[in-house]
Coordinates of C-alpha atoms in Angstrom, one line a residue:
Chain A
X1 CA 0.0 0.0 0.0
X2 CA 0.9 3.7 -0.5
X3 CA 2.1 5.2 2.6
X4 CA 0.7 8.9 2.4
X5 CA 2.9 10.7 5.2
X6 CA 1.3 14.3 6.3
X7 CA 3.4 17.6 7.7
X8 CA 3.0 19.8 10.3
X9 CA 0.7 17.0 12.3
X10 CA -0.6 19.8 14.1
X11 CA -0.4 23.5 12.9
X12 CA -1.3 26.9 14.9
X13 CA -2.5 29.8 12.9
X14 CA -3.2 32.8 13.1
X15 CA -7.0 34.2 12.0
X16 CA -6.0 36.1 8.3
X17 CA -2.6 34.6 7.8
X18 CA -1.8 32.0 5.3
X19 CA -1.3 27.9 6.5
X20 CA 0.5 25.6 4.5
X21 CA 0.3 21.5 5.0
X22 CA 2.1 18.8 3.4
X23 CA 1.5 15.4 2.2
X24 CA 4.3 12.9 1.0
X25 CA 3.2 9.9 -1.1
X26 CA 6.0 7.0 -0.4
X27 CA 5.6 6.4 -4.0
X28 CA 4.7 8.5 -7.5
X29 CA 1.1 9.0 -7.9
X30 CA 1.2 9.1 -11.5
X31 CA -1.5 6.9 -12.5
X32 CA -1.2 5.1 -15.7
X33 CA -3.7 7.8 -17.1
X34 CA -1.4 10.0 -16.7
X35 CA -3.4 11.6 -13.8
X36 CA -2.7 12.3 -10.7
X37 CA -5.4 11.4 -7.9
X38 CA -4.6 13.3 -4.8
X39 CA -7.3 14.8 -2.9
X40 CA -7.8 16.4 0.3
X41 CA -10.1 16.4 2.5
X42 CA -11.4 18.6 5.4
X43 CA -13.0 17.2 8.7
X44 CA -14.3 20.3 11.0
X45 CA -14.9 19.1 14.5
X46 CA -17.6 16.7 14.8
X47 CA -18.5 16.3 11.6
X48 CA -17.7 13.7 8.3
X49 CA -14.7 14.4 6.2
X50 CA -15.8 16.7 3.0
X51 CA -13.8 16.7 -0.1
X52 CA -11.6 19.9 -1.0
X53 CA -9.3 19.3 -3.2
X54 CA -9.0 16.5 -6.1
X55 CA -6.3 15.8 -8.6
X56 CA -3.8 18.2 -7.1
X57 CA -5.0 21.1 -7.6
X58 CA -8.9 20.8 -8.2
X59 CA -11.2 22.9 -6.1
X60 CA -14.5 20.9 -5.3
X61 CA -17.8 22.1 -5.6
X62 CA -18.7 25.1 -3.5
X63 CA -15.1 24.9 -2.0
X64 CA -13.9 28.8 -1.2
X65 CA -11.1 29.8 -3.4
X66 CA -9.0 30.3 -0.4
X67 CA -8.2 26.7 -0.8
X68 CA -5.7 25.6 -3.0
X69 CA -3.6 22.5 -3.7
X70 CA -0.2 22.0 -6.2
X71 CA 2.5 19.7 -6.2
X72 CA 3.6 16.5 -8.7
X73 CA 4.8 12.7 -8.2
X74 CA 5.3 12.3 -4.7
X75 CA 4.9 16.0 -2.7
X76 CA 2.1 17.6 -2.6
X77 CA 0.9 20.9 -0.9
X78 CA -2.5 22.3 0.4
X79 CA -2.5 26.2 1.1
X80 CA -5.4 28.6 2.8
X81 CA -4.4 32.0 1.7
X82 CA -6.3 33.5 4.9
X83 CA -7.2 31.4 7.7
X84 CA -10.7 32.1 9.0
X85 CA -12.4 30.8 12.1
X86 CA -14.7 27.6 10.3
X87 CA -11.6 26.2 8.8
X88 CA -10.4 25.0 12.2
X89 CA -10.5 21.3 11.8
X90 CA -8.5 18.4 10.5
X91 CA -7.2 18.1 7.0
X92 CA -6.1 14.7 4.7
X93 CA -4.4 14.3 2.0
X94 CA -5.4 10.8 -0.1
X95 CA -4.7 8.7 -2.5
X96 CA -6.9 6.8 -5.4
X97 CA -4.2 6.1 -7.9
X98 CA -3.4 2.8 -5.8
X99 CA -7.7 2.5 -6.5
X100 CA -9.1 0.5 -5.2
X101 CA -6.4 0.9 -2.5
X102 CA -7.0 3.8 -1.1
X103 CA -5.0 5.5 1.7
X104 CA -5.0 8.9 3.9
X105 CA -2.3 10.5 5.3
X106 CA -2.7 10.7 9.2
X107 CA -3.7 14.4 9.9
X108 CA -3.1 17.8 10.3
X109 CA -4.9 19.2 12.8
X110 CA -5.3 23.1 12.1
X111 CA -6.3 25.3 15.0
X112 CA -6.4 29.2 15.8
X113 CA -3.3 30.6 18.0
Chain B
X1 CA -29.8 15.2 -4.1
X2 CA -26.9 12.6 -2.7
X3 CA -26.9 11.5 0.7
X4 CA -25.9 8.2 2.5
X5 CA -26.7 7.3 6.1
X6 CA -24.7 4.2 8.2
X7 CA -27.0 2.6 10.6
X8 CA -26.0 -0.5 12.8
X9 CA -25.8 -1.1 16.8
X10 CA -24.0 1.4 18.9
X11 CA -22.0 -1.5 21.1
X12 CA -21.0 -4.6 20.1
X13 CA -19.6 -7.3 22.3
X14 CA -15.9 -8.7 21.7
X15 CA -15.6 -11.6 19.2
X16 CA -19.4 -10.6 17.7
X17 CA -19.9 -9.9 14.3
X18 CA -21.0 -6.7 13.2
X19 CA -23.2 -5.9 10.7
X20 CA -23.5 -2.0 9.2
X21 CA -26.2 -0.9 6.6
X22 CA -25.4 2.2 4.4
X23 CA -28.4 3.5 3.0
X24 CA -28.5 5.8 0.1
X25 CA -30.6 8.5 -2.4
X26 CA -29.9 10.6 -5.1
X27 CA -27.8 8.0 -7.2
X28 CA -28.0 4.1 -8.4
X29 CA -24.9 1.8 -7.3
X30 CA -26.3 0.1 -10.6
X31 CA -24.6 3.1 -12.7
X32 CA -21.6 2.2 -14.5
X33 CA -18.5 3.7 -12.3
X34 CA -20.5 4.0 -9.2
X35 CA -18.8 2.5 -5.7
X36 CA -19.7 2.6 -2.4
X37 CA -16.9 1.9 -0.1
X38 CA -16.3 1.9 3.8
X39 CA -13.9 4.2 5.8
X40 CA -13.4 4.1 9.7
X41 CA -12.2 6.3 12.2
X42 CA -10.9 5.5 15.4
X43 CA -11.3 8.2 18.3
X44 CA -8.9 10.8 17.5
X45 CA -7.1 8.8 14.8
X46 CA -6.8 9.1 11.1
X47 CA -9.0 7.0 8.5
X48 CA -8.7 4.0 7.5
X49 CA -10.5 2.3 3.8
X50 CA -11.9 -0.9 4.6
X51 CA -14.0 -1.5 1.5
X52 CA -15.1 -1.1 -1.8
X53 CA -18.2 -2.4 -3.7
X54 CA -18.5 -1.2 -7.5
X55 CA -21.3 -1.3 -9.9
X56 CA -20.3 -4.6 -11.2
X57 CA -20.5 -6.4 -7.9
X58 CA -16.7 -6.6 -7.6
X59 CA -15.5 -6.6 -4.4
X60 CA -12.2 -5.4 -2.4
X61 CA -11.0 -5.4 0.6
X62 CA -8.5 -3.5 3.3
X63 CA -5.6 -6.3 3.0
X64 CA -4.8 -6.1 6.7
X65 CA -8.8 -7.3 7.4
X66 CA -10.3 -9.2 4.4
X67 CA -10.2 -11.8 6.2
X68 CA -12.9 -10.1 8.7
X69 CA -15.0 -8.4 6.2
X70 CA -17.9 -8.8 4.2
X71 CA -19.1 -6.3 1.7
X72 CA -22.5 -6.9 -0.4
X73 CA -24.9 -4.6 -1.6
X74 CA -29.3 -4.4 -2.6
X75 CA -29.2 -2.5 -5.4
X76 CA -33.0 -2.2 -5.5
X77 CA -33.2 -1.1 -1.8
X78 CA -30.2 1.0 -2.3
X79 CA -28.3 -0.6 0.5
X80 CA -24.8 -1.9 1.3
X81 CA -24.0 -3.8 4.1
X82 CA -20.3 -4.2 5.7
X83 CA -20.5 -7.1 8.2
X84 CA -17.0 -7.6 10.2
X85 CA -16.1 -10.6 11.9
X86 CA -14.3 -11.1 15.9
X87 CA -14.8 -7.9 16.7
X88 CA -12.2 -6.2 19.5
X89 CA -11.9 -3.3 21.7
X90 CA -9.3 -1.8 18.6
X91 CA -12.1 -2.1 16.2
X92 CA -14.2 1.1 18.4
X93 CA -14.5 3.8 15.5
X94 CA -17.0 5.6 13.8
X95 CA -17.7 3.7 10.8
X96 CA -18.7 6.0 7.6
X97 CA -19.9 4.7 4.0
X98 CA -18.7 7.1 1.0
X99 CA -19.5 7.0 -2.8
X100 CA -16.6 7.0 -5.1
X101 CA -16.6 6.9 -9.1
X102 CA -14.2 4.1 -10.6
X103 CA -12.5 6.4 -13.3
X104 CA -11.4 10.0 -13.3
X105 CA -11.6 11.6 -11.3
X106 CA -11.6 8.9 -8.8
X107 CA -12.9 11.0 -5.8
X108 CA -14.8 10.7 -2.8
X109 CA -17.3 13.4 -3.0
X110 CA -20.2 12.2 -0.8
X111 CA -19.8 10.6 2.8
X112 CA -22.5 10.1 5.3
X113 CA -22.3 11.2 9.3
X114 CA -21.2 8.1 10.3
X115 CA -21.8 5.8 13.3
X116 CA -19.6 5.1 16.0
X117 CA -19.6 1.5 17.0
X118 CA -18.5 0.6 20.6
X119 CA -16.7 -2.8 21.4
X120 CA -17.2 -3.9 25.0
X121 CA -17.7 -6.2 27.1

């Protein structure tokens, strides 16, 4: 299986400045499509993950433009330009390339200084 | 309108089997590319896949339990049901059902609330 490592695990911010998180695949996500099927996803306190990001850089439906997502291969990078108060929560990166093995990274836990 | 709901018992006994039902609208698991697959969630932890169903009936499985699961799915009551064998105190997690396309863009873009299953004695 793909081993999907996440950095910072945990990552203060403060309200209106930018956060950064990171995701390291222990293998290329290039799928044989020549896609890459990254995603991230978002899971505010008490509540089911909801999908962000997909193929790297993607922005899901209804997903603020805040959000973004880049990287190739094996590092990938999910950005908020301005933290605000409801994106306090846990964030995944994950991988469907391996479909239908599918693994998430372990968390980043973003929270408000 | 998409939505999927888990249902199942709250507390489960070690060594019982658990059955979960994941009932869903707004889409047919008889479309080509549809899936429905199972995710868990330990308290505080990451998530974990544990199963996939597809359109076609095909089946897969978490490596490190298909030897404990089942998945199967009732197309005509819109239903998929994850039952999991031996059940133990590492198994407590909320247990959520997502629907996945097989294809691009290969994405999880619906999950339900989920329902956190207790294993005690």
């Amino acid at each position: 299986d793909i081993v999907m490592t996440q950095t910072p695990l945990s990552s203060p911010v403060t309200l209106g400045q930018p956060a950064s998180i990171s995701c390291r695949s222990s293998q290329s996500l290039v799928h044989s499509d020549g896609n890459t099927y990254l995603s991230w996803l978002q899971q505010r306190p008490g509540q089911p993950p909801r999908l962000l990001i997909y193929k790297i850089s993607n922005r899901f439906s209804g997903v603020p433009d805040r959000f973004s997502g880049s990287g190739a291969g094996t590092d990938f990078t999910l950005k908020i330009s301005r933290v605000e108060a409801e994106d306090v929560g846990v964030y995944y990166c994950t991988q469907a390339t391996q479909f239908p093995s599918i693994t998430f990274g372990q968390g980043t836990r973003l929270e408000i200084k | 309108q998409v939505t999927l709901r888990e249902s199942g018992p709250a507390l489960v006994k070690p060594t019982q089997t658990l059955t979960l039902t994941c009932t869903f609208s707004g889409f047919s698991l008889s479309t080509s590319g549809m899936c429905v697959s199972w995710i868990r969630q330990p308290p505080g932890k990451a998530l974990e896949w544990l199963a996939l169903i597809d359109w076609d009936d095909d089946k897969y499985y978490s490596t490190s339990l298909k030897t404990r699961l089942t998945i199967s799915k009732d197309t005509s009551k819109n239903q998929v049901v994850l039952t999991m064998t031996n059940m133990d105190p590492v198994d407590t997690a909320t247990y959520y059902c997502a629907r996945i396309h097989y294809g691009d863009p290969y994405y999880f873009d619906y999950w339900g609330q989920g329902t956190l299953v207790t294993v005690s004695s």
